[in-house]
Tab-separated table of C-alpha atoms and ligand atoms in Angstrom:
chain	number	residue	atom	x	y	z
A	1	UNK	CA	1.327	-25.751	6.150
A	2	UNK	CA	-1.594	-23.300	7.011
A	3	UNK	CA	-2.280	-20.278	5.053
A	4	UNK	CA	-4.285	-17.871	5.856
A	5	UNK	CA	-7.443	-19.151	4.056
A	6	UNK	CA	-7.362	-22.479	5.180
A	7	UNK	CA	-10.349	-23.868	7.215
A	8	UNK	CA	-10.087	-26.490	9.799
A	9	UNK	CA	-12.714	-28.949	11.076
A	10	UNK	CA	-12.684	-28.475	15.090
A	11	UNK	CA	-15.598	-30.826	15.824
A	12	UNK	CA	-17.911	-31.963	13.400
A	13	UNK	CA	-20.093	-29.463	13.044
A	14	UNK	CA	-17.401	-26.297	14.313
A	15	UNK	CA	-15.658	-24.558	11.599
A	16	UNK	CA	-12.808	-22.526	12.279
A	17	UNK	CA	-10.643	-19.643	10.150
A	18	UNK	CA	-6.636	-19.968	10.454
A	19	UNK	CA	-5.700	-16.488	11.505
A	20	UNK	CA	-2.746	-14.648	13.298
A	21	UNK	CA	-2.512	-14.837	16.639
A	22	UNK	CA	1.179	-13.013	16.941
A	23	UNK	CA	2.498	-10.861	15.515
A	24	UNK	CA	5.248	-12.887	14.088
A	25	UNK	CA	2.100	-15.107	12.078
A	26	UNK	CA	1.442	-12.076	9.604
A	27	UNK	CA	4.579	-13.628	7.763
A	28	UNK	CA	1.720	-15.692	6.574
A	29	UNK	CA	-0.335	-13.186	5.827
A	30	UNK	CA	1.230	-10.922	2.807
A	31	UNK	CA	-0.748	-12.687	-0.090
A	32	UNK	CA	-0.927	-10.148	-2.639
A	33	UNK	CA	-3.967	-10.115	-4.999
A	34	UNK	CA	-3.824	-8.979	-8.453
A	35	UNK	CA	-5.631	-5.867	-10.045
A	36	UNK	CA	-4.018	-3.090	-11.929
A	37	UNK	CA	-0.786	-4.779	-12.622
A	38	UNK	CA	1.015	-2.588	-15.125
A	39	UNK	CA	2.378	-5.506	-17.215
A	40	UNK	CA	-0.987	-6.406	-18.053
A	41	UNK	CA	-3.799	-3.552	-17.039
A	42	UNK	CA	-3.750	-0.535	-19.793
A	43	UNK	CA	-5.948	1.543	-16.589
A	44	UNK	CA	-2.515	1.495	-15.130
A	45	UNK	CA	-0.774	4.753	-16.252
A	46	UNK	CA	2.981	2.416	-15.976
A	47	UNK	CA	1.446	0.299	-18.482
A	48	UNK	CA	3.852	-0.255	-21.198
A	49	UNK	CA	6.734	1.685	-20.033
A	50	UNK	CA	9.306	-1.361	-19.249
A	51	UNK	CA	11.541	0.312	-17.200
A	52	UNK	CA	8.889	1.631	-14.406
A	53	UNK	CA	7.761	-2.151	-14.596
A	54	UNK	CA	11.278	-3.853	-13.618
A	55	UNK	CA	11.087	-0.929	-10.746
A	56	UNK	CA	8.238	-1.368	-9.156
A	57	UNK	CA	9.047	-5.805	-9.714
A	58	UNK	CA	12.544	-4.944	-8.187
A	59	UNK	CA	11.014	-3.132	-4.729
A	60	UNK	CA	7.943	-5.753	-4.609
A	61	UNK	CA	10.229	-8.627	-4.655
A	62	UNK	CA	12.405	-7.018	-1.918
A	63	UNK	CA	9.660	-6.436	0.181
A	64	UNK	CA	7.968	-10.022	-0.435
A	65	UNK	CA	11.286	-10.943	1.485
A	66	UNK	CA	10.865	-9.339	4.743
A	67	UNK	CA	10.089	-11.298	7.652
A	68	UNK	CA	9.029	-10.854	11.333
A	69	UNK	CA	12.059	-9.698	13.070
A	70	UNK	CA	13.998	-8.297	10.329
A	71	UNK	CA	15.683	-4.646	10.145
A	72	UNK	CA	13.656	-3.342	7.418
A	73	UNK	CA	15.999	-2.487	4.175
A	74	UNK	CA	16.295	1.036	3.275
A	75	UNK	CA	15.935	1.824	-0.414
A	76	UNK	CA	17.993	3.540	-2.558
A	77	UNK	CA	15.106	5.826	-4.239
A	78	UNK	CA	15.860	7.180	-7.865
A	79	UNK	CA	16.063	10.751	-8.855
A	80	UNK	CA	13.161	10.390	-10.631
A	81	UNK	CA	11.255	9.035	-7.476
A	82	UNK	CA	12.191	11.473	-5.097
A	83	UNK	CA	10.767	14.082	-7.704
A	84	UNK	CA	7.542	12.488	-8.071
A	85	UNK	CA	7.452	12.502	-4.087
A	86	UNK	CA	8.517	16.313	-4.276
A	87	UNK	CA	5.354	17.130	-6.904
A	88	UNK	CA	2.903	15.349	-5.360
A	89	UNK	CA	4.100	16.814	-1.802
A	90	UNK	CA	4.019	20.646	-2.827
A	91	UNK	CA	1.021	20.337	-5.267
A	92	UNK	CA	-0.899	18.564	-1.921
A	93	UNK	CA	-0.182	21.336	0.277
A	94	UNK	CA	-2.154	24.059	-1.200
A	95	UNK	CA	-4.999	21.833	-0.200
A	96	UNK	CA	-3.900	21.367	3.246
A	97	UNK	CA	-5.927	23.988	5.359
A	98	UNK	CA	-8.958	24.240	3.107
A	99	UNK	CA	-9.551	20.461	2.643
A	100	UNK	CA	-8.077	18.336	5.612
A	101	UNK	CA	-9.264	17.520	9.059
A	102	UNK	CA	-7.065	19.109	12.038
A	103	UNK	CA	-5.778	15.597	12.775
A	104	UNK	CA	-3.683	15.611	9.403
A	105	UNK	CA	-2.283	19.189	9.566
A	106	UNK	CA	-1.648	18.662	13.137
A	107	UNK	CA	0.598	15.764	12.732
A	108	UNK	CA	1.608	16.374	9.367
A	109	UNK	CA	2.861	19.423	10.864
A	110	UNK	CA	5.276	17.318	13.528
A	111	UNK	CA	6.428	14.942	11.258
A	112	UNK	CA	7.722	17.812	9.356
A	113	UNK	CA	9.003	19.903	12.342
A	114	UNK	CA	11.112	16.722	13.658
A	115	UNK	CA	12.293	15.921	9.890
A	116	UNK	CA	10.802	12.592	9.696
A	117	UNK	CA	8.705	14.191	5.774
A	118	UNK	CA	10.365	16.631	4.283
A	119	UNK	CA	9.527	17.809	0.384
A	120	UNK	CA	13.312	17.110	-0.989
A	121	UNK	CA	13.763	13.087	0.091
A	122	UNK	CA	11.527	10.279	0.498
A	123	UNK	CA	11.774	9.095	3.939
A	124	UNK	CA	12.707	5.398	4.521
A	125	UNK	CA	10.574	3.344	6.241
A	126	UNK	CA	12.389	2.924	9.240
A	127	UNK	CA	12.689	6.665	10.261
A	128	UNK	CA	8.829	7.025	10.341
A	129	UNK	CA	8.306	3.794	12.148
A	130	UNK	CA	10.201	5.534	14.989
A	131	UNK	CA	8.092	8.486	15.022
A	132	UNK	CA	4.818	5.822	14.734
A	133	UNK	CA	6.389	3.723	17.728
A	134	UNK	CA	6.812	6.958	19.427
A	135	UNK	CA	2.718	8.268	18.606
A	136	UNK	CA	0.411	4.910	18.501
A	137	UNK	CA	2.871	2.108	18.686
A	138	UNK	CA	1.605	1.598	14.490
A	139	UNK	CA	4.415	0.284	12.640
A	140	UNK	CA	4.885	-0.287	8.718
A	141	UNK	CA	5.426	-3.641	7.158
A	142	UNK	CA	6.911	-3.414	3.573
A	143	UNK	CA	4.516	-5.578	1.531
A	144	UNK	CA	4.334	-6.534	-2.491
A	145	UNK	CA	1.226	-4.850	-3.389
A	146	UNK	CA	-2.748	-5.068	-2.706
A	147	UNK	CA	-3.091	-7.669	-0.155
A	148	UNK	CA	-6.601	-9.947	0.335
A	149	UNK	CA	-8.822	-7.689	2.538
A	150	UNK	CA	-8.404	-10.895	5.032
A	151	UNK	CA	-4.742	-10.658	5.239
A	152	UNK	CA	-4.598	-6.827	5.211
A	153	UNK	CA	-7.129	-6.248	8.095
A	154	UNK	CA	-5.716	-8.800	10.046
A	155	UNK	CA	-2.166	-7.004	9.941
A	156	UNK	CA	-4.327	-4.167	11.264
A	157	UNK	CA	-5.035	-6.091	14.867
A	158	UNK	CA	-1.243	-5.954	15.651
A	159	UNK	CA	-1.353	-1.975	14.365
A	160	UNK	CA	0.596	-3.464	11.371
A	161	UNK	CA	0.156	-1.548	8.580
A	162	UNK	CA	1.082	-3.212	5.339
A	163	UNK	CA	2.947	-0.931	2.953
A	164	UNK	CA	3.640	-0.968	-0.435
A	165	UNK	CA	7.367	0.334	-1.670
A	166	UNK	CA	6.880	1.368	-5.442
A	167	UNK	CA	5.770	4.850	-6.314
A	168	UNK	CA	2.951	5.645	-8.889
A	169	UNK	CA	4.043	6.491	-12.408
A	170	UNK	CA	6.085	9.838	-12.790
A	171	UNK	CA	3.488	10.902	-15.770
A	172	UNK	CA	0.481	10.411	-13.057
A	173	UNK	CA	1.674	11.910	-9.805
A	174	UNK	CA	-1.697	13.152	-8.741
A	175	UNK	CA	-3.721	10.158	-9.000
A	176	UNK	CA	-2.822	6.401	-8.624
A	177	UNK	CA	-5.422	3.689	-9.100
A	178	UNK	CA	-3.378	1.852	-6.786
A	179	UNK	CA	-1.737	2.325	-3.353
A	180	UNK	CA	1.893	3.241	-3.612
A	181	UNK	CA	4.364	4.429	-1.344
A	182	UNK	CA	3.582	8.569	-1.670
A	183	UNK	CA	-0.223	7.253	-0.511
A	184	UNK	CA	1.231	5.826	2.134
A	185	UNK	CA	2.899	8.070	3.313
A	186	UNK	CA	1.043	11.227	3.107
A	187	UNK	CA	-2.233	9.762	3.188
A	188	UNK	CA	-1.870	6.906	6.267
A	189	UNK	CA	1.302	7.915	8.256
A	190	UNK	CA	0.012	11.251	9.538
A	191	UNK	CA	-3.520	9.982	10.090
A	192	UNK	CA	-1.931	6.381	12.040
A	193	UNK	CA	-0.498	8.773	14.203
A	194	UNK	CA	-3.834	10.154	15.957
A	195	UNK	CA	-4.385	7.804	18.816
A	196	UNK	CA	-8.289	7.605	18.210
A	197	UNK	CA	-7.941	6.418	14.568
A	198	UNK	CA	-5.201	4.204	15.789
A	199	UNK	CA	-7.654	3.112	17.925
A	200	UNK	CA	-10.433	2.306	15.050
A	201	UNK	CA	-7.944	0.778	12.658
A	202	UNK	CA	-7.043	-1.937	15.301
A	203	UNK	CA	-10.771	-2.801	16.045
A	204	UNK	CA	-11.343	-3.092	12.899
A	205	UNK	CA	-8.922	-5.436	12.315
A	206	UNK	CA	-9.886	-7.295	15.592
A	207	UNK	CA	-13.298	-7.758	14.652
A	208	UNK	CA	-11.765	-9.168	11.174
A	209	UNK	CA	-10.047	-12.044	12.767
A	210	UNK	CA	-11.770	-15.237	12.715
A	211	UNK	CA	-14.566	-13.596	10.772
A	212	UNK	CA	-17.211	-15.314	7.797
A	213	UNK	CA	-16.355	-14.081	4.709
A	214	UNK	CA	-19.200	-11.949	4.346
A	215	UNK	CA	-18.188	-10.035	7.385
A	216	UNK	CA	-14.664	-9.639	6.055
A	217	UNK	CA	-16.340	-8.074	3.363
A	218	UNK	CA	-18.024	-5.897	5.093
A	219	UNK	CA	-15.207	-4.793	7.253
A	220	UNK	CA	-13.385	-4.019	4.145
A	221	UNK	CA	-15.895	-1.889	3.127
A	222	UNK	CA	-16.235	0.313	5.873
A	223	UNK	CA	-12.490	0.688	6.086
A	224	UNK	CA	-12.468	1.772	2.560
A	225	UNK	CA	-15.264	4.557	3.067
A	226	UNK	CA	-14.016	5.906	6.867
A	227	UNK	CA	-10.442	4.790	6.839
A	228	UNK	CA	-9.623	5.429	3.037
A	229	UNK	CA	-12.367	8.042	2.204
A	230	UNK	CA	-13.510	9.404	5.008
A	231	UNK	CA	-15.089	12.561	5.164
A	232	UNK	CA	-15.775	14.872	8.735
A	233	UNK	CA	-17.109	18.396	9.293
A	234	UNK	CA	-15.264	20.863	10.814
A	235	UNK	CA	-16.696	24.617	11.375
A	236	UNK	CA	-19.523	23.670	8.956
A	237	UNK	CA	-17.226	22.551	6.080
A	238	UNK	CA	-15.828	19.205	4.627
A	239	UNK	CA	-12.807	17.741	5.480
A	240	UNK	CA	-10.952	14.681	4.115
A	241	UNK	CA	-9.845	11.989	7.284
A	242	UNK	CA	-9.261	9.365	4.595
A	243	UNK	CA	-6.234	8.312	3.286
A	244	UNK	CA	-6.997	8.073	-0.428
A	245	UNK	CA	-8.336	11.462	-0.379
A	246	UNK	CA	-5.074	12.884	1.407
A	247	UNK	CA	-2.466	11.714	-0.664
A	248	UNK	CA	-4.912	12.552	-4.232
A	249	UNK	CA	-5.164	16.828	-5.374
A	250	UNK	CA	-8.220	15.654	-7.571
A	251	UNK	CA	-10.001	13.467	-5.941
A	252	UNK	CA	-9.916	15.298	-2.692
A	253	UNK	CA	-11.167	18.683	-4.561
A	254	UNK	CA	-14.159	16.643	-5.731
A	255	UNK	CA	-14.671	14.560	-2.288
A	256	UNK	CA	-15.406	18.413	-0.288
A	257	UNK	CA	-17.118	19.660	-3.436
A	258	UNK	CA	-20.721	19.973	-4.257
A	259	UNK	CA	-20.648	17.040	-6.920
A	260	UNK	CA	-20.253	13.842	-5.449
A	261	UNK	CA	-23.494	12.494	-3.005
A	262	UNK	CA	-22.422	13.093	0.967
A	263	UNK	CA	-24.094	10.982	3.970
A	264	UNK	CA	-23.715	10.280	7.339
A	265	UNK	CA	-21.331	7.699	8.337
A	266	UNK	CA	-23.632	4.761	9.987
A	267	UNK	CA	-21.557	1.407	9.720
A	268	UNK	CA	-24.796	-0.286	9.125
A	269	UNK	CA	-25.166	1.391	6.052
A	270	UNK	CA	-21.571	2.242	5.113
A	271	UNK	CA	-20.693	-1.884	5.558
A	272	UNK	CA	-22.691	-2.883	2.876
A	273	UNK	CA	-22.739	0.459	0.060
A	274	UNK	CA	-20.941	-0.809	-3.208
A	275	UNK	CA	-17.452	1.419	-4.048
A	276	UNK	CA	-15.690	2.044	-7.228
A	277	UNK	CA	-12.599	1.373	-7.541
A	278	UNK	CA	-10.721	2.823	-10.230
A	279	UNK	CA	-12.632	6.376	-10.439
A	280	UNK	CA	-13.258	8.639	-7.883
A	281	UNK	CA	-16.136	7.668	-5.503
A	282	UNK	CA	-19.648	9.310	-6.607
A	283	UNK	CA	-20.418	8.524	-2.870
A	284	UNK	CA	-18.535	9.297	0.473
A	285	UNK	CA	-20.124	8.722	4.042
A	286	UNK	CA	-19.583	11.954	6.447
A	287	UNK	CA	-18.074	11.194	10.310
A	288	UNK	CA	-19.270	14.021	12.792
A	289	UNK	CA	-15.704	13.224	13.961
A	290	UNK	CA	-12.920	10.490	14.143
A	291	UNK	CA	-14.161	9.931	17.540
A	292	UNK	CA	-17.926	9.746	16.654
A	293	UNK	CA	-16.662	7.240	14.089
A	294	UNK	CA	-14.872	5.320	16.609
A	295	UNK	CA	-18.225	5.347	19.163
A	296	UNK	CA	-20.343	4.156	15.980
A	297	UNK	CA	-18.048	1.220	15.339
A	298	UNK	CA	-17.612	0.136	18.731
A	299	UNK	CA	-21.288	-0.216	18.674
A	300	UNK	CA	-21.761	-1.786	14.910
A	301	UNK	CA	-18.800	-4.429	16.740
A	302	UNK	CA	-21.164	-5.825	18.671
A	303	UNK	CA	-23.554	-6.911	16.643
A	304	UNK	CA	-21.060	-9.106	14.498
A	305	UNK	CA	-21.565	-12.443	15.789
A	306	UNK	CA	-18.640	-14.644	16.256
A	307	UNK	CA	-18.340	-17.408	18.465
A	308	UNK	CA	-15.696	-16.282	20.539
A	309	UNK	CA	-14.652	-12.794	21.491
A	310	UNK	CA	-10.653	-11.452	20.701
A	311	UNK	CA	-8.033	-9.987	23.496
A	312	UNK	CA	-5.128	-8.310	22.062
A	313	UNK	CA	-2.272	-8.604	24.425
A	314	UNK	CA	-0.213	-5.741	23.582
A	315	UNK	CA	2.613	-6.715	25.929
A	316	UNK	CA	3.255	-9.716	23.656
A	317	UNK	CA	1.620	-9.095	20.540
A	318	UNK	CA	-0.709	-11.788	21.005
A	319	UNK	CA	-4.214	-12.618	20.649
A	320	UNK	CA	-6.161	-14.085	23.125
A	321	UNK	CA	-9.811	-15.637	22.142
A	322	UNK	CA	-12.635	-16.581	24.730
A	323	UNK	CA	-15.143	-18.497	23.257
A	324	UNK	CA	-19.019	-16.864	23.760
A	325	UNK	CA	-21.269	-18.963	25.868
B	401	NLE	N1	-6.034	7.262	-5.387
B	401	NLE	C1	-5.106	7.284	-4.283
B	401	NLE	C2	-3.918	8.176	-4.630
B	401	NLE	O1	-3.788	8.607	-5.753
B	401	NLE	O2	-3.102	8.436	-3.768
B	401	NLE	C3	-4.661	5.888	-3.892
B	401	NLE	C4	-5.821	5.014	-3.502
B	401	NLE	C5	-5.487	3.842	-2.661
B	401	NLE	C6	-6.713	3.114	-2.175
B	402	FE2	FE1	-4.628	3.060	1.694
């Protein structure tokens, strides 16, 4: 069977990428990758505490299961979960009107009006795809962990967002090297449900299918510096858009601060700037706005050549391609 790496000779000289083009194909798309396991990574603040590593196995291997279709499971969260949700939640909010974009306290502020976060419980997955469905037509996908950049950006064409189901360590609930669940949740949900950076996570993900792996790369990378940490400027002063900024107190103090470097989001530039990965970024690229982000992309989209251009059918969650003459 196909996976999502395999290549296929069309003609002799015609090379073409396996990728999605339903919905229902991202069941061949959740290949994890590994980095910052806790049974084996000592970066990983659950490193060496056995009982955190069965958990986090436990809700990876139920999500692994999940399939197109399916009724996603709820999950019976721990005491000691919902507290590290309830920490990270109150300890975030201080930050919320000095360090985040109006997007985020805007919708942050309806998801807790109509009950879907609230400090005390950890929402189940289910609830907030209803208020997604209801906002940008986004929906979560429980998945086991980091997934390729290929896989993950693909999901992102269908406004699939792949989510993880674990929390970060209790003893570390203001920073996680990883994604978890509380990143999820605070960081993406409330940003997936602006319509314009809807809007930019699926073209992003459109331009990713079919795409060389250099361009996947690229793609990656200008996801992680807009869509993960992602600066903007409101009345003069900086303001987190990103994701991994949102759901971090540190990281997000030192993103609007003085010390890190600050430029202007350009795609051309952003696509190919080296990250770091398990610090906080000495770099982050500026957006006059989600919108001005969205223009710039739109424009950066069509200078990626591929031979055929994508048509997402969102009446069947399909993907169309015409080829480029
Ligand atoms: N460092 C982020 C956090 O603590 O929430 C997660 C980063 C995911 C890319
Ligand atoms: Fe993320």
């Amino acid at each position: 069977s196909l996976t999502a790496f395999s290549v296929f000779k069309k003609k002799s000289n015609e090379v073409e990428v396996w990728f999605p083009r339903h919905i229902s194909d991202l069941d061949r798309c959740s290949k994890c990758i590994t980095k910052y396991e806790p049974t084996t990574d000592p970066r990983h603040p659950g490193h060496g505490d056995e009982e955190y590593i069965a958990r986090r196995k436990f809700l990876n291997d139920q999500a692994l299961e999940f399939q197109f279709g399916d009724e996603i499971e709820n999950v019976d969260y721990t005491e000691t979960e919902h507290a590290t949700w309830k920490a990270v939640y109150e300890k975030l909010g201080d930050l919320h009107e000095s360090h985040t974009c109006s997007v985020y306290r805007d919708n942050l502020k309806v998801l807790q009006e109509e009950g879907v976060l609230t400090s005390d419980r950890i929402p189940q997955m289910r609830d907030v795809n209803k208020f997604l469905q209801k906002r940008t037509g986004f929906e979560l996908r429980p998945c086991s962990g980091l997934l390729s950049a290929r896989d993950f950006l693909a999901s992102l064409a269908f406004r699939v967002f792949q989510t993880t189901t674990y929390l970060r360590h209790h003893k570390s609930p203001h920073h996680s090297p990883e994604p978890d669940l509380i990143h999820e949740l605070l960081g993406h949900v409330p940003m997936f449900s602006d319509p314009l950076l809807a809007q930019m996570s699926q073209d992003i993900g459109l331009m990713s299918l079919g795409a060389s792996d250099e361009n996947i790369e690229k793609l990656a990378t200008v996801y992680w510096f807009i869509v993960e940490f992602g600066l903007c400027k409101e009345d003069g002063k900086l303001k987190a858009i990103g994701a991994g900024l949102l759901s971090a107190y540190g990281e997000l103090i030192h993103a609007c601060s003085n010390t890190p470097e600050h430029r202007d989001f350009d795609p051309v530039v952003t696509a190919v700037q080296k990250y770091e990965d398990d610090d906080y970024q000495p770099l982050y690229f500026v957006a006059d706005s989600i919108h001005d982000a969205l223009a710039k992309l739109r424009k950066y989209a069509s200078t990626m050549d591929r031979p055929f251009s994508v048509i997402y059918d969102p009446f069947t969650k399909s993907i169309e391609t015409i080829k480029s003459s």
